[in-house]
mmCIF file of C-alpha atoms and ligand atoms in Angstrom:
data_model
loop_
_atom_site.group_PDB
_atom_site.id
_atom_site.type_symbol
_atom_site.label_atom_id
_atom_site.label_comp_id
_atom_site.label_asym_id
_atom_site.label_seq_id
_atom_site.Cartn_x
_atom_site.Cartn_y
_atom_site.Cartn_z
ATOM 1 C CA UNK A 1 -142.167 -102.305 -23.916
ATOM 2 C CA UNK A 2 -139.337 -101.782 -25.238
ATOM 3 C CA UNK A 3 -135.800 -103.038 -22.780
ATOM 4 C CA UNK A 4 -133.408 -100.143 -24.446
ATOM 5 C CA UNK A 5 -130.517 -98.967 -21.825
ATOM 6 C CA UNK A 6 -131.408 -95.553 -20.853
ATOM 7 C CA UNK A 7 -129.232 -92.793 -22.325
ATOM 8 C CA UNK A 8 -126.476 -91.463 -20.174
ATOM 9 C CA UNK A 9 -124.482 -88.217 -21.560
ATOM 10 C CA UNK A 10 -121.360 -87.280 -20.665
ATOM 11 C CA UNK A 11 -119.164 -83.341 -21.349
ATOM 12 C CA UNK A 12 -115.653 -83.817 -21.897
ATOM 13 C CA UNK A 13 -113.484 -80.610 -21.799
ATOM 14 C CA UNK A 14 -110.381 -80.958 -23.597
ATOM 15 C CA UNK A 15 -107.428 -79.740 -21.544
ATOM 16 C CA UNK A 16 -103.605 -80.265 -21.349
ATOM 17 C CA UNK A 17 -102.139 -83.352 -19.255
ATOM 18 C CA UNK A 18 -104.543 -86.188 -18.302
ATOM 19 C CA UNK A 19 -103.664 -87.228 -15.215
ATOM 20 C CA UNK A 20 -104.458 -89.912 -12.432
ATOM 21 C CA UNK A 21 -107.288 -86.959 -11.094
ATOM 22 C CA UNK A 22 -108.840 -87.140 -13.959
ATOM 23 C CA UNK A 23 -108.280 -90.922 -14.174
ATOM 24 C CA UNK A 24 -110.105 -91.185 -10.975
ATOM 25 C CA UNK A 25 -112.627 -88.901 -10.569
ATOM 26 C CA UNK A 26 -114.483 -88.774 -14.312
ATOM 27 C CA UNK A 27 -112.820 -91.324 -16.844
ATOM 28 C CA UNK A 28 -113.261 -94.548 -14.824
ATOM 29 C CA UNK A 29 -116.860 -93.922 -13.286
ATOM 30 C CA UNK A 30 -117.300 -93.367 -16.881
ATOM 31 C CA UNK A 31 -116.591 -96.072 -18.391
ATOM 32 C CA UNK A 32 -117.943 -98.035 -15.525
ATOM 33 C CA UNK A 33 -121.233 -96.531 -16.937
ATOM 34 C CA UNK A 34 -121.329 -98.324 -20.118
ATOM 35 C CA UNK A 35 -122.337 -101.387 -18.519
ATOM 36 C CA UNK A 36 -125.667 -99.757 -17.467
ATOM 37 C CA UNK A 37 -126.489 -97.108 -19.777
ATOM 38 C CA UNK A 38 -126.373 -96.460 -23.327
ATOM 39 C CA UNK A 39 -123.349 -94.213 -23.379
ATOM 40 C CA UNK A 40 -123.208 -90.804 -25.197
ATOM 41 C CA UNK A 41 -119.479 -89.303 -24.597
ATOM 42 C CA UNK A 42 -118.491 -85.664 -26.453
ATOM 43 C CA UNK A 43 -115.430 -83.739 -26.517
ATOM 44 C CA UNK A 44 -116.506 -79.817 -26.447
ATOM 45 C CA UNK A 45 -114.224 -78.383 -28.211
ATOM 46 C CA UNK A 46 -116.655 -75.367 -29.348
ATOM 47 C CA UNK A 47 -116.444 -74.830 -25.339
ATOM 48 C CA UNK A 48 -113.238 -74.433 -25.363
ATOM 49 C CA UNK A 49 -112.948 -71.758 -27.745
ATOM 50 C CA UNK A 50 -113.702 -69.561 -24.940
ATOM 51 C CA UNK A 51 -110.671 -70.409 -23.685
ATOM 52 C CA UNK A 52 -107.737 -71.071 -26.169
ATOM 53 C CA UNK A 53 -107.017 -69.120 -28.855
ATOM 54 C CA UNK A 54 -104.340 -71.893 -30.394
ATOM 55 C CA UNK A 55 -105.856 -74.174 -33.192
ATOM 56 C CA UNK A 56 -102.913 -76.514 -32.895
ATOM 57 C CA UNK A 57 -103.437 -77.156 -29.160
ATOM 58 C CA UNK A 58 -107.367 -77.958 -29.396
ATOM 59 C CA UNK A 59 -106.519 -80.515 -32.090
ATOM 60 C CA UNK A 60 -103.761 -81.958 -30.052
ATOM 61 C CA UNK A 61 -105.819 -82.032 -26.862
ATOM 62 C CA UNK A 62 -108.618 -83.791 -28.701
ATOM 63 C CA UNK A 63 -106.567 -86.788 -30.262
ATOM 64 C CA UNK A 64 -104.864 -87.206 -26.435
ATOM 65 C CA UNK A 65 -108.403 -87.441 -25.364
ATOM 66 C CA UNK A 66 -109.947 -89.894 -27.701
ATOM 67 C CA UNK A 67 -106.761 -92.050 -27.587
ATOM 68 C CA UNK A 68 -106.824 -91.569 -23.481
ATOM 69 C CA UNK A 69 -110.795 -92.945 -23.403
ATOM 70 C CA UNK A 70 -110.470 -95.312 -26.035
ATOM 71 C CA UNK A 71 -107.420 -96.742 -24.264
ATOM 72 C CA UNK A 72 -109.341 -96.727 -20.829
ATOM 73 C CA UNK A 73 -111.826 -99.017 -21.765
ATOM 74 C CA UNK A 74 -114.894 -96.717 -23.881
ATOM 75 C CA UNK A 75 -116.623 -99.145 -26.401
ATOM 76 C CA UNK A 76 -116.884 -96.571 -29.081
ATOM 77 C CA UNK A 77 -118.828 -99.170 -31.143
ATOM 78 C CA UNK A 78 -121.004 -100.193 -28.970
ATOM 79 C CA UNK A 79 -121.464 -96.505 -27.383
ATOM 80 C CA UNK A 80 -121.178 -93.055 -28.827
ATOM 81 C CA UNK A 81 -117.703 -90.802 -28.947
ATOM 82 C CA UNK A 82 -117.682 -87.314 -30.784
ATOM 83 C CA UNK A 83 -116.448 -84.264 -31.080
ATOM 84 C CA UNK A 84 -119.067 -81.489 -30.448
ATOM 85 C CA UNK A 85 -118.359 -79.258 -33.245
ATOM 86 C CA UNK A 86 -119.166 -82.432 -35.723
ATOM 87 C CA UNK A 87 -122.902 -81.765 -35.066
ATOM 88 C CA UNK A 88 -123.249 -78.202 -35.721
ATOM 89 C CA UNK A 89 -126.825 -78.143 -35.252
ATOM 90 C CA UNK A 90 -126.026 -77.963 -31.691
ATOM 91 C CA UNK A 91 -125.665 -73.803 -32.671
ATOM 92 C CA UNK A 92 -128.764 -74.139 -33.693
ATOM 93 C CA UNK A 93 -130.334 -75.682 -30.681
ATOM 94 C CA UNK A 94 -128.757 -73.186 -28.552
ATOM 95 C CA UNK A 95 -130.311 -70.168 -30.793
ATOM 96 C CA UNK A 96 -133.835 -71.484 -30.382
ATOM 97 C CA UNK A 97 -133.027 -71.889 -26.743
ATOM 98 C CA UNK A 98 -131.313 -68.299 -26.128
ATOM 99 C CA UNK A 99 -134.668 -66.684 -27.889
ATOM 100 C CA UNK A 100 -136.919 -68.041 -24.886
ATOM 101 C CA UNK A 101 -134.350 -67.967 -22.195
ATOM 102 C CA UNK A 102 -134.266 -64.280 -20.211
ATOM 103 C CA UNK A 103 -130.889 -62.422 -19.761
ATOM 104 C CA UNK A 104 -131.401 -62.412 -15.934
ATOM 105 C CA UNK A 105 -131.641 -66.125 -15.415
ATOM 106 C CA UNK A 106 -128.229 -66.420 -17.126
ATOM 107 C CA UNK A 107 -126.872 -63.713 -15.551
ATOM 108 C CA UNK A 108 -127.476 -66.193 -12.939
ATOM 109 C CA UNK A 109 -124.492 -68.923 -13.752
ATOM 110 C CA UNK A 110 -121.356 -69.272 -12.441
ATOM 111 C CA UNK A 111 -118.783 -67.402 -15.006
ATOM 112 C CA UNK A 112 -121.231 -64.680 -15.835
ATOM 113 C CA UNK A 113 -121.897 -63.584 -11.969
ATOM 114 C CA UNK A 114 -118.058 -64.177 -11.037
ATOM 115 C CA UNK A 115 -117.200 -61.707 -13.944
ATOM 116 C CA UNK A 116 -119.725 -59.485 -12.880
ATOM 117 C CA UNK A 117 -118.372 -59.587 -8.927
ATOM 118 C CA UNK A 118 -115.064 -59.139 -10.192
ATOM 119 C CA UNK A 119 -115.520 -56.580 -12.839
ATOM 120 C CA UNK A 120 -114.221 -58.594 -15.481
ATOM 121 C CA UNK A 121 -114.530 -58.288 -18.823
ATOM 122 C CA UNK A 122 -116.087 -61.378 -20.807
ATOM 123 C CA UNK A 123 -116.737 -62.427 -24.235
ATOM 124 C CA UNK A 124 -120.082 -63.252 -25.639
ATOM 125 C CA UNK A 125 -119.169 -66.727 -25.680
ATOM 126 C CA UNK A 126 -118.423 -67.126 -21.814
ATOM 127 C CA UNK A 127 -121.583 -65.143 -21.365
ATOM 128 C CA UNK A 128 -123.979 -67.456 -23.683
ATOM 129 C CA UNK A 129 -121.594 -70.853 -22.162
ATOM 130 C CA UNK A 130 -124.551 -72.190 -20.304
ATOM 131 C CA UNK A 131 -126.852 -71.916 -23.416
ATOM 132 C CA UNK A 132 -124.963 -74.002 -25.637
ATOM 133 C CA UNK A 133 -124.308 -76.849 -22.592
ATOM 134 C CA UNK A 134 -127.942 -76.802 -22.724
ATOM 135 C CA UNK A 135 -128.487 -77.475 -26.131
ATOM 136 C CA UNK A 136 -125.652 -80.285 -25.615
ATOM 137 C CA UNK A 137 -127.455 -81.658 -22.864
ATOM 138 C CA UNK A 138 -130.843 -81.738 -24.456
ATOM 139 C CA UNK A 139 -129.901 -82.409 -28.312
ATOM 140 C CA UNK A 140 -129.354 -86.454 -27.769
ATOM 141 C CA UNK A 141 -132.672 -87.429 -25.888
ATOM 142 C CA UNK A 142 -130.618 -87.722 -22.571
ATOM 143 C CA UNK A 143 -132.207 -89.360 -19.801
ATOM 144 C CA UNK A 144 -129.290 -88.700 -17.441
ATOM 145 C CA UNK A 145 -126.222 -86.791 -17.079
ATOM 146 C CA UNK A 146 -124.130 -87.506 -14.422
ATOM 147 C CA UNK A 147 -122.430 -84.631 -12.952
ATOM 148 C CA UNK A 148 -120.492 -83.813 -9.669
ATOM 149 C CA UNK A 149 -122.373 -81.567 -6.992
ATOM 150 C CA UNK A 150 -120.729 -78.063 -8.404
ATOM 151 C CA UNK A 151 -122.099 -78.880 -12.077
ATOM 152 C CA UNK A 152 -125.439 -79.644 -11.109
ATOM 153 C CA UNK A 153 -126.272 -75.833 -11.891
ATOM 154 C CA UNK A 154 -125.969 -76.378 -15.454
ATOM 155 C CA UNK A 155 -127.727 -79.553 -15.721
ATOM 156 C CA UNK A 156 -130.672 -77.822 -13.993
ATOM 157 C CA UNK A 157 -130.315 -74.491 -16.166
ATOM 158 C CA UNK A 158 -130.898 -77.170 -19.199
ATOM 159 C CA UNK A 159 -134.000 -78.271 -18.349
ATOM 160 C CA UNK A 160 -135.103 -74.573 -17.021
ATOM 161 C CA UNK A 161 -134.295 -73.744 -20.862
ATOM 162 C CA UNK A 162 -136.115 -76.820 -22.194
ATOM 163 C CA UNK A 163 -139.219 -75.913 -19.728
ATOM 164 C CA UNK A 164 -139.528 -72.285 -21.000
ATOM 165 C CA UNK A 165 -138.779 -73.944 -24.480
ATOM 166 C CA UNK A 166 -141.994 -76.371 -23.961
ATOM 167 C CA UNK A 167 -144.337 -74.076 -22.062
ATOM 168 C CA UNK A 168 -143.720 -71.299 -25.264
ATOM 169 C CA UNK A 169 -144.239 -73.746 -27.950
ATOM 170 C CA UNK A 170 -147.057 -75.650 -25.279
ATOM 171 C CA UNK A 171 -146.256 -79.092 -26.448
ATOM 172 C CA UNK A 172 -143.203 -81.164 -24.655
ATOM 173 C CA UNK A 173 -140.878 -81.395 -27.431
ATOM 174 C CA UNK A 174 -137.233 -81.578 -25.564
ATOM 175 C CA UNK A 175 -137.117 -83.884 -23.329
ATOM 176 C CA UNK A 176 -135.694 -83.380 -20.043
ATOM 177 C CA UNK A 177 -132.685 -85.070 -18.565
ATOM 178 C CA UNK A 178 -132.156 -85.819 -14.785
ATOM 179 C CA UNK A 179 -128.578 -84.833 -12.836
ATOM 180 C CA UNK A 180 -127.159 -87.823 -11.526
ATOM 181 C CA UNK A 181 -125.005 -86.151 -8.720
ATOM 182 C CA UNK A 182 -122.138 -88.279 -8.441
ATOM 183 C CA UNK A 183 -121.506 -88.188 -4.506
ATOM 184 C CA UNK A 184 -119.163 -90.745 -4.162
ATOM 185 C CA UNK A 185 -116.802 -89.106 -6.772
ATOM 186 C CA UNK A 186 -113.077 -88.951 -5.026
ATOM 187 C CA UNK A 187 -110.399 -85.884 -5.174
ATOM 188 C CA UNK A 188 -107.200 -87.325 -5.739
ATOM 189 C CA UNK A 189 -104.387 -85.141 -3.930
ATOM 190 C CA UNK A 190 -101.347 -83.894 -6.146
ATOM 191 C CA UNK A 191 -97.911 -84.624 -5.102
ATOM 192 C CA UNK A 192 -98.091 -80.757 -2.974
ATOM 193 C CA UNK A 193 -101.424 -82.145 -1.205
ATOM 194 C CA UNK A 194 -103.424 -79.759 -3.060
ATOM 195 C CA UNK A 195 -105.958 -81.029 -5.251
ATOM 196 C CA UNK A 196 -104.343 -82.991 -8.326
ATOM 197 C CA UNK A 197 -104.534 -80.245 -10.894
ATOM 198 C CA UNK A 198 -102.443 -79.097 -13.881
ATOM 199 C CA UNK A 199 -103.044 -75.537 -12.936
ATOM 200 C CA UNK A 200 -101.093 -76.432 -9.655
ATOM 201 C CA UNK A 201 -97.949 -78.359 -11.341
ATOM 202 C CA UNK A 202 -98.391 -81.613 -8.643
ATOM 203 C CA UNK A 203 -100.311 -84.127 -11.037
ATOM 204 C CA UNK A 204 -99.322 -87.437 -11.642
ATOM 205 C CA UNK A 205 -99.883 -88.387 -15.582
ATOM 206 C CA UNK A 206 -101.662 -91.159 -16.243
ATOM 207 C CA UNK A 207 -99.626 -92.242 -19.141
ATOM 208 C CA UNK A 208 -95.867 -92.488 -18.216
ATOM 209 C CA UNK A 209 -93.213 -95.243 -17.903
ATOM 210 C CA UNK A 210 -92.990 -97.117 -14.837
ATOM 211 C CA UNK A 211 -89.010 -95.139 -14.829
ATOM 212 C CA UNK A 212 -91.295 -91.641 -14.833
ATOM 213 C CA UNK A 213 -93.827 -92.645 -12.935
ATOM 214 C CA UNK A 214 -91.520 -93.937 -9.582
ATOM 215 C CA UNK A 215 -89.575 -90.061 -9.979
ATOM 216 C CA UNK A 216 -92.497 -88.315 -9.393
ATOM 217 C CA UNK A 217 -93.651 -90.477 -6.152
ATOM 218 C CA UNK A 218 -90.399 -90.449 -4.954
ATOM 219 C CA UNK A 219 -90.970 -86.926 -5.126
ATOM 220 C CA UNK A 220 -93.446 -86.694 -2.766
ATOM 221 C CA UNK A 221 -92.347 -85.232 0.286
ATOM 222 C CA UNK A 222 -91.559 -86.852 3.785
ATOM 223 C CA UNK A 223 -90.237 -86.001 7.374
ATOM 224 C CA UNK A 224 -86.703 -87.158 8.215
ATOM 225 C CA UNK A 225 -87.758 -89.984 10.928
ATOM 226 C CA UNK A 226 -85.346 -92.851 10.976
ATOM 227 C CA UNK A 227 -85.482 -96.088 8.877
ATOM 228 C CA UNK A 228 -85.751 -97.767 12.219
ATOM 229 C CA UNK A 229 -87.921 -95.870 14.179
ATOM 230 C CA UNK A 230 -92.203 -96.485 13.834
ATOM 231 C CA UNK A 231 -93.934 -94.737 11.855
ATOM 232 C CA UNK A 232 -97.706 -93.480 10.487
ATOM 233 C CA UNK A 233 -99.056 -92.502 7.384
ATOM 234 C CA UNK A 234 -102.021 -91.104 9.151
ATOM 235 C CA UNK A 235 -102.213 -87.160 8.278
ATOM 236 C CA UNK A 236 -99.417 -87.133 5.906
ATOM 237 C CA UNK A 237 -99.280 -86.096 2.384
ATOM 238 C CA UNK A 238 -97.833 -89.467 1.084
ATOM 239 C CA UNK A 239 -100.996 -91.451 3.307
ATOM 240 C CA UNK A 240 -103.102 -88.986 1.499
ATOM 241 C CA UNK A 241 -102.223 -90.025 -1.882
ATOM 242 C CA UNK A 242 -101.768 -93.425 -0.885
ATOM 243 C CA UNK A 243 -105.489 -93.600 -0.022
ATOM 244 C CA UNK A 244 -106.679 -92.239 -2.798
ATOM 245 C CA UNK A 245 -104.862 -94.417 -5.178
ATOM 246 C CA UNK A 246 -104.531 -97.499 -3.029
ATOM 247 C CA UNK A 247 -107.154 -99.925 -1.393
ATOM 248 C CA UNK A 248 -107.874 -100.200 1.958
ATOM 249 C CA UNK A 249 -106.195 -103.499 2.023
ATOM 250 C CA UNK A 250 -103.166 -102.281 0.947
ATOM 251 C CA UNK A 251 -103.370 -99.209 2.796
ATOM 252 C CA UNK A 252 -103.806 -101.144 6.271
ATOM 253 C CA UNK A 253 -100.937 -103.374 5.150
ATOM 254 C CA UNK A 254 -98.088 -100.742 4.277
ATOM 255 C CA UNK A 255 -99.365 -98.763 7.254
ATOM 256 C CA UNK A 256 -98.861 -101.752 10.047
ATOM 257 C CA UNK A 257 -95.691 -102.596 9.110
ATOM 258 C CA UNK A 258 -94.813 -98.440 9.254
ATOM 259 C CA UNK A 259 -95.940 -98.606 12.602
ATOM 260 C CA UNK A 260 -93.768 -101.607 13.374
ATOM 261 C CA UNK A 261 -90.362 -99.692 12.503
ATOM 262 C CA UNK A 262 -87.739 -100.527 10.224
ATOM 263 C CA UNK A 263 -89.340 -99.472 7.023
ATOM 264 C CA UNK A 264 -88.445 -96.015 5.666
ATOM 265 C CA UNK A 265 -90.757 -93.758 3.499
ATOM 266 C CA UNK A 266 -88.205 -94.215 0.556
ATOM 267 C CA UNK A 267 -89.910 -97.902 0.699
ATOM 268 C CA UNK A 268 -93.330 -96.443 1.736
ATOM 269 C CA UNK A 269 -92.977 -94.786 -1.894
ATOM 270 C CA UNK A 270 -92.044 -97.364 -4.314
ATOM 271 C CA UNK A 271 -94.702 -99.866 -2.814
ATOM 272 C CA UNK A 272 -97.317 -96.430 -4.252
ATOM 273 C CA UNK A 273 -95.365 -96.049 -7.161
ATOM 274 C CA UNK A 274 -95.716 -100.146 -7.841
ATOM 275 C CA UNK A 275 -99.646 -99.900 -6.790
ATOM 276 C CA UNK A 276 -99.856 -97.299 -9.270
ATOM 277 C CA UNK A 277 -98.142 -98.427 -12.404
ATOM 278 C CA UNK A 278 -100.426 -102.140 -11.211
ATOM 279 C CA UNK A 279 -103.709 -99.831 -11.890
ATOM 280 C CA UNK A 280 -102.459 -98.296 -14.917
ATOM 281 C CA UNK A 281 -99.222 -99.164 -16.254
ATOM 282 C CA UNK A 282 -100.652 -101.228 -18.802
ATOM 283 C CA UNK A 283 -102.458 -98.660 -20.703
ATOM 284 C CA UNK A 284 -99.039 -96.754 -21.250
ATOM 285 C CA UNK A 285 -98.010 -98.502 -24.639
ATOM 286 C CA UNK A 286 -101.377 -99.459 -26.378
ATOM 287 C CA UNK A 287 -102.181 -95.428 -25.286
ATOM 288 C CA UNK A 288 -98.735 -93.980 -27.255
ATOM 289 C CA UNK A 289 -99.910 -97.063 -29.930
ATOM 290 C CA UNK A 290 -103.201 -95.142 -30.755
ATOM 291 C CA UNK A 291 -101.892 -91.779 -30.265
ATOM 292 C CA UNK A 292 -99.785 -92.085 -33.019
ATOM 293 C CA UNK A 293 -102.412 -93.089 -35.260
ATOM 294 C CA UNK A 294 -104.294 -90.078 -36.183
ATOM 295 C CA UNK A 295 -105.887 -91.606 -39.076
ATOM 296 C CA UNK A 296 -107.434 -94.634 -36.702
ATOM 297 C CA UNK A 297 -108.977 -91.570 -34.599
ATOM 298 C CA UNK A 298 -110.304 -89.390 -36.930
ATOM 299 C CA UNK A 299 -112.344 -92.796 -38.157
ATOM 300 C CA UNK A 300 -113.221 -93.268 -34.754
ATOM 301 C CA UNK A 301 -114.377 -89.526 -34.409
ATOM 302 C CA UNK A 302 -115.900 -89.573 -37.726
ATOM 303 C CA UNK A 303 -118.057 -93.058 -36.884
ATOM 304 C CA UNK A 304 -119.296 -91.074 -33.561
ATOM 305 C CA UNK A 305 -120.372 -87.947 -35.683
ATOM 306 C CA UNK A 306 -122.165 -90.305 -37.479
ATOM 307 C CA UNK A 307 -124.128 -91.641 -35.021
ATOM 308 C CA UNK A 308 -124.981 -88.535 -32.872
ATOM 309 C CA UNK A 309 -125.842 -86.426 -35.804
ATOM 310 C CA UNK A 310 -128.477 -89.340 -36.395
ATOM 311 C CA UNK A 311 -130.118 -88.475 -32.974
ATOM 312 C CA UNK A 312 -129.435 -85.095 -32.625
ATOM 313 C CA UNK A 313 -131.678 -84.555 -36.313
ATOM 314 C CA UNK A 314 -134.351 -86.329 -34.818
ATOM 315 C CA UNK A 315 -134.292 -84.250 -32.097
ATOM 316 C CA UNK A 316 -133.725 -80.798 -34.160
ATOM 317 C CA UNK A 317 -136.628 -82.002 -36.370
ATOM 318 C CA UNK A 318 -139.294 -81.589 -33.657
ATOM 319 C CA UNK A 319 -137.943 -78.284 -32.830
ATOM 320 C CA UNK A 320 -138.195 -76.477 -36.084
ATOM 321 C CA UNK A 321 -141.156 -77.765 -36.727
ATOM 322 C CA UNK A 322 -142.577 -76.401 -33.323
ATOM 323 C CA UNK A 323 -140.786 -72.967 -34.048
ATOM 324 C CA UNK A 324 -141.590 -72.787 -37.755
ATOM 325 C CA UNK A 325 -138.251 -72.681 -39.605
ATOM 326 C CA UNK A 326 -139.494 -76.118 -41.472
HETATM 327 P P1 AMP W 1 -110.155 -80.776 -15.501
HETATM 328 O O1 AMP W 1 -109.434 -81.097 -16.763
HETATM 329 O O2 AMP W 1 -109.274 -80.310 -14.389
HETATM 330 O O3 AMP W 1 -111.351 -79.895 -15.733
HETATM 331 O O4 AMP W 1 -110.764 -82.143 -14.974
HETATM 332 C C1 AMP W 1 -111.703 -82.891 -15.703
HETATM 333 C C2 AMP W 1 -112.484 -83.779 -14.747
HETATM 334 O O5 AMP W 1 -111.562 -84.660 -14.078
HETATM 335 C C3 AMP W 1 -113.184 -82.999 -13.612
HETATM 336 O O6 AMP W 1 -114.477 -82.633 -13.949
HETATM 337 C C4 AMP W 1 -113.197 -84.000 -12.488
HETATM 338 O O7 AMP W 1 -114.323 -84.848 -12.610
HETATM 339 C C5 AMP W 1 -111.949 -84.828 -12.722
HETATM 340 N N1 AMP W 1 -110.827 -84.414 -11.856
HETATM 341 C C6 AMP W 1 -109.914 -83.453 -12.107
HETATM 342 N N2 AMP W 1 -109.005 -83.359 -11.106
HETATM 343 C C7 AMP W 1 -109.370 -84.277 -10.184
HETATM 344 C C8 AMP W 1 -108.845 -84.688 -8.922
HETATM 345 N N3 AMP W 1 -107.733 -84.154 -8.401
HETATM 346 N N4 AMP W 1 -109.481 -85.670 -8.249
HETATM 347 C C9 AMP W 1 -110.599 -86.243 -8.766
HETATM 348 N N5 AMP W 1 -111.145 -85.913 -9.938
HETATM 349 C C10 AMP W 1 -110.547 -84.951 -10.656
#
């Protein structure tokens, strides 16, 4: 008996502005995680390649997000944070995989059948996507991967792969992982009411000075009812973002004295923009801190390579020994 954490392993796409979404809805629940699990955390940059064409913004995108989850709390020490293209056998994983896995069945996932509704062109690499997010998800002996309800697909095309992978070579070799479907996982609103998003220009950043942060709530946009007159935050955009970022506590508060009169939304706004900078203002200057330091996160990355190339060979191992390349 052995009392080992179980392994939890978690995709992180780089991508431009991190904002209080993204904060929210993946970085915090997380972190949360390392309390429970054994945490396994890895940048895909070879997914992105898909993508962006631009080497200068995948670097840049990948030192935001190692300072960004360092900075919110990830124990990279203790846990496990890499960049995906530091264990290259992970090409290799997805090769053995792609030689038992049919073209219908990934015909099947999401980018592949859009394209194909749509007429679209795609490259190889969009095509073969969920191949090589299986061989991420089964290369570290995963016992879960938390996901949200639209990414379960690829958790369960994973183990599909590592099913036809064991029934060919008739010996269970990969392991497979479990989804963990996060259902409680919030959507933060952006400042237009649409889903926080940098394709839709309303985010809030997570890292900005209190001065930055307070112009873009004030931004938010209100009705012209009188200082004086009552007032609800019920169905409007600011009570939409003010639940999401608020408690209920302070919610039921700020709403009450709405309702009494007297208290305009220009107020309404700076008591979100103070709740906000409460929740994360602090991480604003030891975030710019490590930014700067490039040399701090390469170490960081280079520790995590370290680490997950040690598991991934184990893994790898069994696998060429079962297909005979060793
Ligand atoms: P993206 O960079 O937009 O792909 O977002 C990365 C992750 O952040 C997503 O998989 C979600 O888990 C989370 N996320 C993004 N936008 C929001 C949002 N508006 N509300 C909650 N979670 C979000």
């Amino acid at each position: 008996m052995t009392n080992k954490k179980p392994i939890s392993l978690t995709g992180i796409q780089p991508s431009g502005t991190i904002h209080l979404g993204n904060y929210l809805g993946a970085i915090k629940p997380a972190i949360l995680r390392q309390d429970t699990y054994s945490c396994i955390y890895f940048i895909a940059d070879l997914h992105a390649l898909t993508t962006v064409r631009d080497a200068k913004i995948i670097k840049t995108a990948m030192y935001d997000l190692v300072a960004t989850w360092v900075t919110c709390g990830l124990d990279y020490e203790k846990h496990i944070l890499f960049k995906q293209s530091d264990v290259p056998i992970v090409t290799e994983l997805a090769w053995y995989l792609g030689c038992v896995t049919g073209l219908g069945f990934i015909e099947k996932a999401h980018a592949a059948k859009d394209a194909k509704e749509k007429n679209k062109e795609i490259s190889f690499g969009t095509f073969a996507y969920p191949v090589l997010m299986a061989a991420d998800i089964l290369l570290y002996d995963a016992d879960i991967v938390p996901v949200g309800k639209d990414q379960k697909q690829h958790v369960e095309m994973a183990r599909d792969m590592a099913g036809s992978f064991n029934h060919a070579y008739k010996a269970d070799i990969i392991k497979l992982p479990e989804p963990k479907i996060e259902e409680q996982t919030m959507i933060v609103p952006g400042l237009d009411g649409r889903k926080m998003s940098k394709s839709y220009g309303n985010i809030i950043p997570l890292f900005s000075s209190e001065k930055e942060l307070r112009k873009k709530v004030l931004s938010i946009a209100t009705d012209s009812t009188p200082l004086e007159d009552p007032k609800t935050m019920e169905g409007t955009l600011l009570g939409k973002i003010f639940q999401a970022l608020a408690t209920k506590e302070e919610y039921a508060d700020l709403e009450k004295r709405l309702q009494k009169g007297g208290l305009g939304w220009g107020h309404a706004k700076e008591e979100l923009a103070q709740i906000i900078h409460k929740q994360v203002g602090h991480l604003y200057e030891p975030y710019l801190e490590l930014r700067k330091n490039e040399k701090k996160l390469d170490e960081i990355l280079a520790l995590g390579a370290k680490k997950a190339n040690t598991i991934a060979q184990n893994v790898i191992d069994k696998v060429r020994v079962a297909v005979g390349t060793r």
